[in-house]
Short mmCIF file of C-alpha atoms in Angstrom, two decimals:
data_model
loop_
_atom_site.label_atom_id
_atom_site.label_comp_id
_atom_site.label_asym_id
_atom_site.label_seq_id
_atom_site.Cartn_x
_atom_site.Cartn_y
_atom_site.Cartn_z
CA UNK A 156 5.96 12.95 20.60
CA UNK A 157 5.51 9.28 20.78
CA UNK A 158 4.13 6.54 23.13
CA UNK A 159 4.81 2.94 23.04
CA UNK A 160 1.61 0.79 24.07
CA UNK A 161 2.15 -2.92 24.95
CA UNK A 162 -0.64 -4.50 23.34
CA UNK A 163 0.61 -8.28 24.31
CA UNK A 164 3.74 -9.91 24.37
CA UNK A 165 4.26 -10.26 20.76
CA UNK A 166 2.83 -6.97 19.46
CA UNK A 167 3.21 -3.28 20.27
CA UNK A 168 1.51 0.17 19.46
CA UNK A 169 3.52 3.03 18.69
CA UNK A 170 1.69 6.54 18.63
CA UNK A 171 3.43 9.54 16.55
CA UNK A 172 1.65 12.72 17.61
CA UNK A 173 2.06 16.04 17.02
CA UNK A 174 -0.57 19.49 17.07
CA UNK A 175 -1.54 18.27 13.75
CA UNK A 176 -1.79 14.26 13.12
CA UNK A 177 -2.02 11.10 15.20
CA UNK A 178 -0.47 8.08 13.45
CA UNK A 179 -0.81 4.79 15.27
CA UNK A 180 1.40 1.96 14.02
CA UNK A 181 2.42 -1.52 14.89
CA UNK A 182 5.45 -3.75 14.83
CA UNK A 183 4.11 -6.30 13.03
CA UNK A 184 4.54 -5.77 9.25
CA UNK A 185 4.84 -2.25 10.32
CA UNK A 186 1.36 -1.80 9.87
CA UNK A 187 -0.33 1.67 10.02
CA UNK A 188 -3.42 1.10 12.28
CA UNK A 189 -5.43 4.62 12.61
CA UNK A 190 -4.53 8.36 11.22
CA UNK A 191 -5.76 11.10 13.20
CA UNK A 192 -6.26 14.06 11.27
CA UNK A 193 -8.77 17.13 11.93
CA UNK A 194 -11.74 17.49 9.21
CA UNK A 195 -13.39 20.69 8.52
CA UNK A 196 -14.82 21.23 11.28
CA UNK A 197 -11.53 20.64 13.16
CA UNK A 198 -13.16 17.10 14.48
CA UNK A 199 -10.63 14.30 14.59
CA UNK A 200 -11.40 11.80 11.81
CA UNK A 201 -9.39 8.29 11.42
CA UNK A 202 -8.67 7.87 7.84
CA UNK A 203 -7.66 4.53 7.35
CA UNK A 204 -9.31 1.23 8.35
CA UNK A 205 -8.06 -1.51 10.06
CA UNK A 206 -9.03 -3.79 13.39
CA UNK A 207 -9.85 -2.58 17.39
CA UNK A 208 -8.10 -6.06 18.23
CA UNK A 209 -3.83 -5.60 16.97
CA UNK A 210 -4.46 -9.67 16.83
CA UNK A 211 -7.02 -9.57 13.84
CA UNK A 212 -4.05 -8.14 11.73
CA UNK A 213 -2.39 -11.70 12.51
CA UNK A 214 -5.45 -13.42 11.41
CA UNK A 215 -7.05 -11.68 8.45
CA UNK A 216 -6.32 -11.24 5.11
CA UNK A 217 -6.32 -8.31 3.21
CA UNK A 218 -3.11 -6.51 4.69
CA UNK A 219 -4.72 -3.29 6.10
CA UNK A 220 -2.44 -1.33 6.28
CA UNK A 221 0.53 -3.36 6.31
CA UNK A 222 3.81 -2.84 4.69
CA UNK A 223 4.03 -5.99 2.11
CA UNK A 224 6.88 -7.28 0.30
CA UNK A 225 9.36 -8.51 0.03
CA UNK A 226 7.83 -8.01 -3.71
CA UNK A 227 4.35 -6.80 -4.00
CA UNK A 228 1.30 -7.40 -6.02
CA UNK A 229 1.79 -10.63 -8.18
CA UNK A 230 4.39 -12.79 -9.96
CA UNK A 231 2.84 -15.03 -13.01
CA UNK A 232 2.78 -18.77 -11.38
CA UNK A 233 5.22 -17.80 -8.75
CA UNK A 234 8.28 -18.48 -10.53
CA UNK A 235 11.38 -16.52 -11.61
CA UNK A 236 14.70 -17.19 -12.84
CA UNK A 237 17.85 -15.09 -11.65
CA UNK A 238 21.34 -15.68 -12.84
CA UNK A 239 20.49 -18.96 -14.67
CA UNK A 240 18.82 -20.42 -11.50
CA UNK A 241 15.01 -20.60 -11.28
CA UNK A 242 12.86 -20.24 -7.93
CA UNK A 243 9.04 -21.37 -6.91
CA UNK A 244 7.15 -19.16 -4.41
CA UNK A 245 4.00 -20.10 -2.70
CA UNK A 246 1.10 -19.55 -4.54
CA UNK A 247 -1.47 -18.00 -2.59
CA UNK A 248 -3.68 -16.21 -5.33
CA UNK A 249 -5.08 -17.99 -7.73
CA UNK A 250 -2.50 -19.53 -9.78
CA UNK A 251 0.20 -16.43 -8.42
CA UNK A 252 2.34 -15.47 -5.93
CA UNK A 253 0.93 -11.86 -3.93
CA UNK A 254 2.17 -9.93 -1.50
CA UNK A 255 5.63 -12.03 -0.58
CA UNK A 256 3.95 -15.32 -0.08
CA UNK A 257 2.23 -16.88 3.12
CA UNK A 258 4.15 -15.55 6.11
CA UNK A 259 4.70 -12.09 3.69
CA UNK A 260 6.60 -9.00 5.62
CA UNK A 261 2.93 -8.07 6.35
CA UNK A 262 3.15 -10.89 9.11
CA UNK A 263 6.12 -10.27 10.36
CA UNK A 264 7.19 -8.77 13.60
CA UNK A 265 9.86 -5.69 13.54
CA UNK A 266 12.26 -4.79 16.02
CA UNK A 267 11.87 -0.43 15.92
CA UNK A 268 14.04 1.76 17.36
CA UNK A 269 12.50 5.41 18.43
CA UNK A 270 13.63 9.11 17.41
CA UNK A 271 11.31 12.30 18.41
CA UNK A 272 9.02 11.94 15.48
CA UNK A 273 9.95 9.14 13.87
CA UNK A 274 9.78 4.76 14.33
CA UNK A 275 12.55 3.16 12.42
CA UNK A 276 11.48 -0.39 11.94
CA UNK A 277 14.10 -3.15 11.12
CA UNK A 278 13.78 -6.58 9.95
CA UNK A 279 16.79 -9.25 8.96
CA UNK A 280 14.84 -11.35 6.44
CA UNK A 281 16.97 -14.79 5.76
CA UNK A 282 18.13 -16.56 2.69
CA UNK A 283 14.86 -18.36 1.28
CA UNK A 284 12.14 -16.87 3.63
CA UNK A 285 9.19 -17.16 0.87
CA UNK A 286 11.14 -18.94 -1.42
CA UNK A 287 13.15 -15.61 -2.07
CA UNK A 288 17.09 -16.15 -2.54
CA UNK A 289 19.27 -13.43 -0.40
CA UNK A 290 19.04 -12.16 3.41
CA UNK A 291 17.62 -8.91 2.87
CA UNK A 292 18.27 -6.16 5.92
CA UNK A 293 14.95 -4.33 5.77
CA UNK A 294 14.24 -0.78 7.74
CA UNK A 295 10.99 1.02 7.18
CA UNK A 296 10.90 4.41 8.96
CA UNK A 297 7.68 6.22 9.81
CA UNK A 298 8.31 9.99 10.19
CA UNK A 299 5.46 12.40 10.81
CA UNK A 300 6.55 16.03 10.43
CA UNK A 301 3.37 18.71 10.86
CA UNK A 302 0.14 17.58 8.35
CA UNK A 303 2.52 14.70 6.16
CA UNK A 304 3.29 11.19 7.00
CA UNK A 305 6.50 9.61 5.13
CA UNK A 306 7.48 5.98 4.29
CA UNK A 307 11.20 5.53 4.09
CA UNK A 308 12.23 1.83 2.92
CA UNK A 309 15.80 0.73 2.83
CA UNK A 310 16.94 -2.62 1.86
CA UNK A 311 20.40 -4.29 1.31
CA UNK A 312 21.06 -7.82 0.16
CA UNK A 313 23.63 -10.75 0.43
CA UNK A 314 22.59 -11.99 -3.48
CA UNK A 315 20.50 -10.83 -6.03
CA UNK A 316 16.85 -10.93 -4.96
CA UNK A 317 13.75 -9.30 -6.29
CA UNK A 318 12.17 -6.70 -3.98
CA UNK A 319 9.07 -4.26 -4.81
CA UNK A 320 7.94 -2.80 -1.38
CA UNK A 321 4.14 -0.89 -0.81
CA UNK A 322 1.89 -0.01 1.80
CA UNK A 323 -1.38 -1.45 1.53
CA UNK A 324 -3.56 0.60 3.93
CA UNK A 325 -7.26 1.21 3.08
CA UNK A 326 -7.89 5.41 2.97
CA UNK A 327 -11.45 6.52 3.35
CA UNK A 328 -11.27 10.11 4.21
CA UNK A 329 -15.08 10.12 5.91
CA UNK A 330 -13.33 8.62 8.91
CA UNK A 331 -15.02 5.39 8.56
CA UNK A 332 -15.94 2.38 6.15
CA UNK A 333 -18.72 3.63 3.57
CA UNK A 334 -19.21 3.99 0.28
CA UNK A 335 -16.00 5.73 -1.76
CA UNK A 336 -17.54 6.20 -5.22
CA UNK A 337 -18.10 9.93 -3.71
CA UNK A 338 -14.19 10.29 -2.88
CA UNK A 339 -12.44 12.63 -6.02
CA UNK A 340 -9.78 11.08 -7.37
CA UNK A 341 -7.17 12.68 -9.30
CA UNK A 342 -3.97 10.91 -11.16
CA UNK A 343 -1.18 12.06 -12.71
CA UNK A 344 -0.94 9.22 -15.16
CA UNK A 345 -2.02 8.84 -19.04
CA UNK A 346 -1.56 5.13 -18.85
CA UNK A 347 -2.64 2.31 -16.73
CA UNK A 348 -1.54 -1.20 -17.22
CA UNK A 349 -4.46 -3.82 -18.42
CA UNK A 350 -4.80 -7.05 -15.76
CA UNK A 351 -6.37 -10.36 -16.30
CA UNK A 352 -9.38 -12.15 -14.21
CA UNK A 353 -7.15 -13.28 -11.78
CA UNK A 354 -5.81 -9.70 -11.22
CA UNK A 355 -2.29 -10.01 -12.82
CA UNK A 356 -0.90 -7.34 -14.99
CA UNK A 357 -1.21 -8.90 -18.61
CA UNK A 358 1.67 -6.47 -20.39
CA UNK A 359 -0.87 -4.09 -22.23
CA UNK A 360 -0.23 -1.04 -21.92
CA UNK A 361 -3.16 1.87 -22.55
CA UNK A 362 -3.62 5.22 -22.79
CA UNK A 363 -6.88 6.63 -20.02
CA UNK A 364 -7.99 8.62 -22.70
CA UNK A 365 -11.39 8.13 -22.99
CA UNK A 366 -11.55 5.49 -20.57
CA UNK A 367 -12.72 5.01 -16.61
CA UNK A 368 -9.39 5.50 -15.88
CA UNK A 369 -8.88 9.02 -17.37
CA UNK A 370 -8.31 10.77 -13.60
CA UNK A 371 -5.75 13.46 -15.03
CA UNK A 372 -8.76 15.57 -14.31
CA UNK A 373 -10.35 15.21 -10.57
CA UNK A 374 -13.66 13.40 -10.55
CA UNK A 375 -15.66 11.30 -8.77
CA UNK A 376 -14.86 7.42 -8.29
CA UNK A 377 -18.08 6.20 -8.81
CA UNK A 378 -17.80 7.99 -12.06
CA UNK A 379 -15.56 4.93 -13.21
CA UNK A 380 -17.09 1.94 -11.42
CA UNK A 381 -20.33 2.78 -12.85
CA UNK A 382 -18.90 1.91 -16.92
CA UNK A 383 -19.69 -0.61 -19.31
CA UNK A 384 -15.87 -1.40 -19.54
CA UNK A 385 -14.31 -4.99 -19.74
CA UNK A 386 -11.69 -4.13 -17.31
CA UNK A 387 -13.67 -2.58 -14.24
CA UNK A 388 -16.14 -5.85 -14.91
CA UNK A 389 -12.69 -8.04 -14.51
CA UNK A 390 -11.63 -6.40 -11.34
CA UNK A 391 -14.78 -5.47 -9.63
CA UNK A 392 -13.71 -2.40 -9.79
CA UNK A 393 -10.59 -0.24 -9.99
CA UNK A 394 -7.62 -2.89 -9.22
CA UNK A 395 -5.15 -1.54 -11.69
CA UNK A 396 -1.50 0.21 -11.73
CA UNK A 397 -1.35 3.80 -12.58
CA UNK A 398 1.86 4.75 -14.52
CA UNK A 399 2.61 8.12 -13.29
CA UNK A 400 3.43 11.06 -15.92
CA UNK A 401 4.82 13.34 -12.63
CA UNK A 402 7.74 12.74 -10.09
CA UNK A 403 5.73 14.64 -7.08
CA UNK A 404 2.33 14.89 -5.32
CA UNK A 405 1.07 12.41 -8.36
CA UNK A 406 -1.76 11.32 -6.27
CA UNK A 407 -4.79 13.49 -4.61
CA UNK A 408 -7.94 11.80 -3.00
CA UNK A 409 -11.06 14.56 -1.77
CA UNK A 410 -13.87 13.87 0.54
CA UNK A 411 -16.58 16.47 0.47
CA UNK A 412 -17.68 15.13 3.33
CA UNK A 413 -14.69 15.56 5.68
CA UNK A 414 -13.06 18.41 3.82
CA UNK A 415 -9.94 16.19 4.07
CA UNK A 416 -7.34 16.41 1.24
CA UNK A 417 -4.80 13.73 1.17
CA UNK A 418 -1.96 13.99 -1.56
CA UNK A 419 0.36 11.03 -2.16
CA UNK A 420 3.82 12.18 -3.46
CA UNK A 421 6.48 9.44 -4.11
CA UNK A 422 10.00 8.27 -5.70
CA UNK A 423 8.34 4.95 -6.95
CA UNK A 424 7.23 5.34 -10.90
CA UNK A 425 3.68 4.20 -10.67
CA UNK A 426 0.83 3.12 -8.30
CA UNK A 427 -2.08 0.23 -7.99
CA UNK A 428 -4.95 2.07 -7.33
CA UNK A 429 -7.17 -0.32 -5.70
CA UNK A 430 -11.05 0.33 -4.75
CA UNK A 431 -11.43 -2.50 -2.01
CA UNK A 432 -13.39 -4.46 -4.20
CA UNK A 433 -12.70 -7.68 -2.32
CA UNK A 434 -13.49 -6.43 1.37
CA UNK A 435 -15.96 -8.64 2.47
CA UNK A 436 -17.84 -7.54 5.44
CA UNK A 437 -15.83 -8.10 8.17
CA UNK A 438 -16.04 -6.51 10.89
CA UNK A 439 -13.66 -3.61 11.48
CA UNK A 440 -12.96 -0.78 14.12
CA UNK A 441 -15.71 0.98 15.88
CA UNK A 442 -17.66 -2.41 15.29
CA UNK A 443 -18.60 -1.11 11.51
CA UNK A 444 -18.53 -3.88 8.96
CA UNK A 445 -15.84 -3.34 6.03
CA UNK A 446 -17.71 -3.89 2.93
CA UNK A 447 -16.11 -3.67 -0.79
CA UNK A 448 -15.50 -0.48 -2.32
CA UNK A 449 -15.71 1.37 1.31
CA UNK A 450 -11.82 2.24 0.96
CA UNK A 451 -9.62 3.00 -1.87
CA UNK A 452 -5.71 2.04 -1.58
CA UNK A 453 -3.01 4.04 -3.22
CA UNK A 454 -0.08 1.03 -3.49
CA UNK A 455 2.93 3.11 -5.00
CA UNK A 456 5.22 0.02 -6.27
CA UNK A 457 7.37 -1.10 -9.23
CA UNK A 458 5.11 -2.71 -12.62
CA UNK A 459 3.94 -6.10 -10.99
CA UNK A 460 5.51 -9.04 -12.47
CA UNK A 461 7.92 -6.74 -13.58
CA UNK A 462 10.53 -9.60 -13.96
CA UNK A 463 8.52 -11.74 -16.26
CA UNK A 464 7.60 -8.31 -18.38
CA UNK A 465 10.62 -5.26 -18.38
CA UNK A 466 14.01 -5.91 -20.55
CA UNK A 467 15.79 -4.70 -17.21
CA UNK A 468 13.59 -5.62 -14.60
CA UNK A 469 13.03 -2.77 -11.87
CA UNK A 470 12.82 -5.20 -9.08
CA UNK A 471 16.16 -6.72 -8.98
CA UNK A 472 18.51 -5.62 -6.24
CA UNK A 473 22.10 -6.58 -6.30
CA UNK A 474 24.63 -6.92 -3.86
CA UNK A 475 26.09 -4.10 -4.35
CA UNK A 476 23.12 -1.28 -4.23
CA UNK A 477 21.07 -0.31 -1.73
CA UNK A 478 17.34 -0.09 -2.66
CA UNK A 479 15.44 2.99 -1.04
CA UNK A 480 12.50 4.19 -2.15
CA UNK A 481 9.82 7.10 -0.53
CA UNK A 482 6.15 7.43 0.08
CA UNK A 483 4.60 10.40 1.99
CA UNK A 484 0.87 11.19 2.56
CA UNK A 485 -0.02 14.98 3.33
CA UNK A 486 -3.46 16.13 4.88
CA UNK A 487 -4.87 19.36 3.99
CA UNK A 488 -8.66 20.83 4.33
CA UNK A 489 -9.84 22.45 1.36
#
């Protein structure tokens, strides 16, 4: 089943329901606002975090919940060459480009079209929007079928571009902001990539043996933000990508609390596991204040700055292929 809710005249609600989720979402940057999903106890719990007001998503930073692109995470000084030519993007992080630049996907409003439990959002993004060469038709499809969400993400091109698509939405499986060093954590990677103090992947590859990031075995998150290691001290925290060892369910996040079980399962080779370690306070839904490391995200992406750093970079989409690439999120009580 789902509802349409007319929030204003720029933004609307769209509510995918069914006897075992709730999954609000909005048209602009196709944003995933609240999940709905029954704890232990069979109490409804929402999962993510995000804003009462659908205008605070135009005016804060962050992108909670937000699909971002067109390339996400960051590009070293903003700058690329492609086919001999070379392009500048905004730089809006640090010295970088994040996220697909100022007015980013994230800010964007989608035109959606409805099926019985799904939203197919559309975009047409032109030739040089953020500095990025090509008009890029976009559709990101939101289908809930019983306990599992799933993130479908189609793109063509008129020239070569760069595209690396992700969903940035802030999972605390309590049901609202708090702590997350509690939440168990397991990974299906035995390397993460090493990132610099401005947060951008420096090339170095290691293996999590015998590191904070070792999570091939569940355990608590707190477990890693408490070491004495140069690279949690760099990021505040866990802010790094995750190459995945698995091509399914290479994700699984526990809360004791709720009983809630989500496992992230996707086509995309790694993830940037992300502790919210720049969440400032704000204030968030249900009036709680959003403080850092009171959410973990699970960004499932391409190696950022992958066309500075891969031989054949993963990002590049040519004329003549379509990019699609999948997400889904399942809920289970354990």
């Amino acid at each position: 089943m789902i509802n349409v809710i007319h929030k204003n005249n720029l933004i609307d609600e769209m509510v995918i329901k069914n006897e075992e989720m709730e999954v609000h979402v909005l048209n602009m940057g196709c944003t995933i606002k609240n999940i709905f999903v029954k704890d232990k106890e069979d109490k409804e719990r929402d999962v993510v975090l995000g804003y009462d007001d659908v205008l605070d998503y135009m005016c804060y930073d962050g992108y909670l919940g937000a699909c971002v692109g067109r390339v996400a995470n960051r590009i070293r000084h903003g700058r690329f060459t492609l086919d001999g030519k070379d392009y500048q993007l905004p730089i809006n992080n640090g010295p970088n480009a994040i996220h697909g630049g100022l007015k980013g996907f994230s800010y964007r409003l989608f035109d959606y079209t409805l099926g019985d439990d799904l939203v197919d959002f559309s975009y047409l993004s032109p030739n040089g929007e953020e500095g990025y060469p090509g008009e890029l038709d976009l559709h990101v499809i939101y289908r809930l079928e019983g306990s599992k969400l799933t993130i479908d993400y189609y793109a063509k091109t008129s020239k070569k571009t760069l595209i690396n698509l992700t969903n940035h939405s802030y999972f605390n499986l309590n049901g609202k902001a708090s702590p997350v060093g509690d939440h168990l954590l397991k990974v299906k990677a035995s390397r993460y990539a090493c990132v610099d103090g401005d947060g951008l992947v420096t090339g170095e590859i290691k293996d999590v043996k015998n590191t904070p990031f070792d999570f091939t075995k569940e355990k608590a998150i707190k477990e890693a933000l408490k070491q004495d290691d140069s690279q949690i001290k760099i990021a505040r925290g866990l802010d790094h990508p995750f190459l995945f060892d698995d091509k399914k369910d290479q994700v699984s996040l526990y809360s004791k609390d709720s009983g809630i079980v989500m496992t992230v399962s996707t086509s995309l080779p790694q993830a940037q596991i992300y502790t919210a370690n720049y969440l400032d306070g704000r204030i968030g839904k249900y009036h709680e204040a959003m403080n850092a490391q009171e959410a973990v995200c699970v960004e499932t992406q391409y190696m950022p700055d992958a066309i500075h750093l891969e031989k054949d970079p993963s990002v590049i989409l040519s004329p003549e292929e379509t990019y699609h690439e999948m997400t889904s999120y399942n809920f289970t009580i354990q």
